[in-house]
Amino acid sequence: MTINDTAVLRVAGRPVGRYVTRPELPVRLSPRPYLHPVTTLSGTAVTELSPADHAHHLGVGVAVPDVEGFNFWGGRTYVRDQGPTELDNHGSQRHVAFQLRDPDGFVEELRWVSAAGELLRERRTVAATELTDQAWALDLTFSLTNVTKEPLSIGSPATNGRPGAAYGGFFWRARKEDAPPDVFTAGTEGETEAHGKRADWLALAGSGWTLVFAGATEQTRRDPWFVRTGEYPGVGSSLAHEERLPIPPGETVVRRVVTVVADGRLGRDAAAALVRKAVSP
């Protein structure tokens, strides 16, 4: 499964995702492991890596713009009353080891390291499962433990004064096409209606593909979705939507997002049915 520092995820014998554990990236991009390319079963790529509009968007992964003032998202930092600012505050996520490694998934240990030392220890579990002959599911769980002796908190540009920018946590940078993808939930449609709202699942439908994101635990479903389609196509969770998320010493924050990766453009009923199949116990 691993070639050098790359793990290849397979579903029904087909490669559907490439996981890079030790990317060689500039410090200002907050180097971290990522999945790219991720593809549908027919081979259509549904991720982008370091696109021109946001060089720090790295396929699929976990990224947080503010861990006690350190940037694990990449790019500029939003400073209250000042706006996006270039700061020398970037951290990195460092692969320690795989505890488990199979063709359809892995369990990985990571260290979140800043100039102040290691702040968080992460256990990341990734699994790929076939749903139908045209759809599969990427199941990603991350557990962040405060390994310092002091309280830590996770913030976002929103908690630092920028309304509507509560990104941070799971993030999927989708492929950019000539037309923006459609976005919908079980009861809403469009970026304005979906962004910043809670929903059991949320779908992004492009020219010949659909991604359906679902919070797979009660706590994960409490996090509103961060949604972009017009500026660029991307979907993520919001760990710090209205206020900072505290992590006391030794405590752990856990989130699990399951993403259906399908060929074709799914409607609401088909999206909901595949989510039920993907998230069922």
C-alpha atoms as one frame of an Amber mdcrd trajectory, in Angstrom:
protein
   0.000   0.000   0.000   2.875   2.378   0.647   5.413   3.607  -1.875   7.979
   5.816  -0.134   5.753   8.172   1.893   2.616   7.604  -0.148  -0.303   5.343
   0.749  -2.750   4.290  -1.962  -6.376   3.626  -1.015  -8.175   0.984  -3.048
 -11.828   0.041  -3.469 -12.667  -3.202  -5.267  -9.052  -3.310  -6.409  -9.165
   0.162  -7.978  -7.013   3.039  -6.667  -9.279   5.868  -5.450  -7.006   7.967
  -3.261  -3.348   8.800  -2.762  -2.274   9.785   0.750   0.975  11.702   1.083
   2.371  11.541   4.623   5.465  13.752   4.360   4.909  16.397   1.679   7.739
  18.763   0.823   5.959  22.107   1.124   6.902  25.681   2.053   6.422  26.517
   5.731   3.747  29.141   4.920   1.493  26.384   3.556   1.458  24.677   6.990
   2.811  21.301   5.741   0.533  18.380   6.553  -0.496  14.981   5.201  -3.257
  15.025   2.600  -5.269  12.880   0.209  -4.849  13.804  -3.475  -5.914  12.845
  -5.984  -9.158  11.350  -4.767 -11.209   9.894  -7.627 -14.565   8.357  -8.379
 -14.666   4.668  -9.241 -14.529   5.582 -12.943 -11.380   7.642 -12.349 -12.679
  11.225 -12.267 -10.564  13.376  -9.940 -12.601  15.231  -7.300  -9.811  17.042
  -5.425  -7.269  19.776  -6.151  -3.804  20.353  -4.733  -2.365  23.849  -4.203
  -4.621  25.540  -6.786  -3.731  29.036  -7.979  -6.536  30.644  -5.980  -5.472
  29.083  -2.642  -2.045  27.423  -2.672  -2.582  26.149   0.883  -5.627  24.037
  -0.086  -4.303  20.485  -0.055  -6.877  17.972  -1.338  -8.594  16.287   1.621
  -7.338  16.533   5.161  -7.582  18.218   8.519  -6.570  21.867   8.828  -7.120
  24.460  11.554  -6.289  28.172  11.112  -5.819  28.934  14.806  -4.529  26.607
  17.517  -3.611  28.931  20.365  -2.486  31.513  17.798  -0.591  29.103  15.530
  -1.706  28.585  11.918  -2.206  24.950  10.845  -4.266  25.957   7.788  -1.662
  27.753   5.708  -1.531  31.153   4.085  -2.320  34.394   5.852  -3.736  34.671
   9.362  -6.849  36.744  10.026  -6.015  39.322  12.685  -8.852  41.171  14.427
  -9.182  44.811  13.282  -6.376  44.241  10.774  -7.549  41.565   8.327  -5.578
  38.779   6.582  -1.930  39.191   7.586   1.294  37.376   6.751   2.636  36.080
  10.063   5.493  33.790  10.997   3.171  31.516  12.970   2.746  28.434  10.808
   2.687  24.986  12.342   2.985  21.585  10.722   1.387  18.172  11.107   4.075
  15.511  11.243   3.444  11.870  10.454   4.751   9.647  13.249   3.660   6.161
  12.246   0.889   3.983  10.877  -0.656   1.847  13.615  -2.598  -0.032  10.961
  -2.231  -0.102   7.195  -4.416  -1.990   4.734  -5.341  -1.472   1.063  -8.693
   0.010   2.112  -7.503   2.221   4.957  -5.113   3.075   7.756  -4.733   4.384
  11.287  -2.082   7.072  11.645  -0.464   8.994  14.491   0.519  12.628  13.910
   2.141  15.417  15.910   0.913  19.003  15.536   4.098  21.016  16.046   4.583
  24.789  16.320   7.385  27.114  17.377   6.149  26.522  20.939   6.630  22.753
  20.554   4.110  19.956  20.146   0.587  21.187  20.869  -1.636  18.319  19.758
  -1.286  14.612  19.127  -3.666  13.261  16.505  -4.963   9.796  15.780  -6.408
   9.739  12.240  -8.435   6.821  10.909  -9.258   6.597   7.196 -11.290   3.849
   5.531 -12.579   3.377   1.976 -15.719   1.288   1.397 -17.548   0.290  -1.765
 -21.239   1.298  -1.751 -22.344   0.513  -5.316 -20.611   0.044  -8.662 -20.719
   3.847  -9.036 -20.093   5.077  -5.495 -17.761   4.559  -2.554 -17.344   6.172
   0.861 -14.337   7.826   2.485 -14.658   7.567   6.269 -12.317   9.954   8.127
 -12.085  10.269  11.902  -9.639  12.569  13.672  -8.923  12.745  17.402  -6.947
  15.751  18.679  -5.429  15.487  22.164  -3.875  18.404  24.035  -0.429  17.099
  25.045   0.668  20.305  26.767   0.273  21.198  30.438  -1.808  24.265  29.624
  -5.330  24.744  28.222  -5.455  25.125  24.449  -8.235  26.449  22.252  -9.076
  26.225  18.567 -10.261  29.351  16.790 -11.216  30.486  13.295 -11.253  33.756
  11.364 -14.904  34.021  12.462 -14.022  33.890  16.155 -11.256  36.397  15.403
 -13.660  38.901  13.852 -14.346  37.840  10.245 -18.033  36.919   9.838 -18.841
  33.836   7.768 -15.313  32.412   7.869 -15.603  29.731  10.547 -13.514  27.190
   8.666 -11.271  24.737  10.475 -11.366  20.954  10.905 -12.113  18.483   8.110
 -11.727  20.172   4.699 -12.203  18.954   1.131 -10.979  21.107  -1.751 -12.966
  19.929  -4.766 -12.055  20.222  -8.428 -12.698  23.562 -10.090 -14.646  23.428
 -13.338 -16.008  26.003 -15.784 -19.245  26.249 -13.814 -19.526  26.172 -10.007
 -20.936  22.930  -8.564 -24.451  22.765  -7.188 -24.820  22.427  -3.439 -27.834
  21.110  -1.549 -28.916  19.467   1.681 -32.061  17.508   2.534 -34.001  20.744
   2.865 -32.012  23.573   1.269 -30.275  24.514  -1.959 -27.467  26.931  -2.784
 -24.322  28.184  -1.084 -26.098  30.944   0.853 -28.594  28.541   2.381 -26.078
  25.796   3.174 -23.098  27.795   4.420 -22.810  28.163   8.168 -25.790  25.889
   8.786 -26.103  22.501  10.423 -27.283  19.599   8.272 -27.011  15.830   8.616
 -25.553  15.756   5.118 -24.555  18.166   2.356 -23.973  17.416  -1.340 -21.693
  19.053  -3.895 -22.533  18.096  -7.485 -20.183  18.857 -10.371 -20.277  18.112
 -14.085 -20.064  14.332 -13.735 -19.540  13.676 -10.039 -21.168  14.163  -6.656
 -19.708  14.376  -3.172 -22.031  13.894  -0.201 -20.597  14.881   3.184 -22.154
  13.557   6.386 -21.373  14.034  10.044 -21.218  10.489  11.398 -21.475  11.290
  15.118 -23.832  13.487  17.113 -21.007  15.848  18.033 -19.849  16.150  14.408
 -23.401  16.986  13.285 -23.431  19.925  15.698 -20.673  21.635  13.701 -22.055
  23.884  10.946 -20.787  23.361   7.422 -18.331  25.712   5.744 -19.333  25.881
   2.065 -17.835  27.600  -0.964 -18.985  27.159  -4.567 -18.766  30.568  -6.255
 -15.240  31.619  -5.271 -13.943  28.047  -5.348 -15.438  24.605  -4.657 -14.786
  23.425  -1.125 -16.580  21.960   1.882 -15.412  21.687   5.453 -16.522  21.566
   9.037 -16.484  24.396  11.565 -14.914  23.392  14.865 -15.014  27.022  16.040
 -18.138  28.576  14.556 -19.305  31.150  17.084 -16.717  30.764  19.824 -13.338
  29.150  20.405 -13.256  25.416  21.127 -11.367  24.712  24.364  -9.212  21.604
  24.811  -8.023  21.202  28.419  -4.712  19.412  29.088  -5.038  15.707  28.322
  -8.511  16.106  26.803  -9.439  15.005  23.272 -11.699  16.397  20.542 -13.067
  13.789  18.125 -14.903  14.292  14.827 -15.953  11.821  12.092 -17.000  12.790
   8.564 -18.063  10.237   5.949 -17.994  11.372   2.321 -19.800   9.573  -0.497
 -17.819   9.830  -3.747 -20.107   9.098  -6.691 -19.995   9.127 -10.459 -22.768
  11.207 -12.046 -24.994  13.907 -10.572 -27.098  12.617  -7.705 -30.484  13.951
  -6.665 -31.632  14.338  -3.064 -33.154  10.881  -2.699 -30.121   9.089  -4.129
 -27.740  11.170  -2.010 -29.706  10.462   1.162 -29.870   6.734   0.404 -26.115
   6.478  -0.109 -25.458   8.405   3.103 -27.660   6.009   5.039 -25.727   3.083
   3.596 -22.346   4.709   4.246 -23.018   5.761   7.838 -25.056   2.763   8.976
 -23.547   0.937  11.982
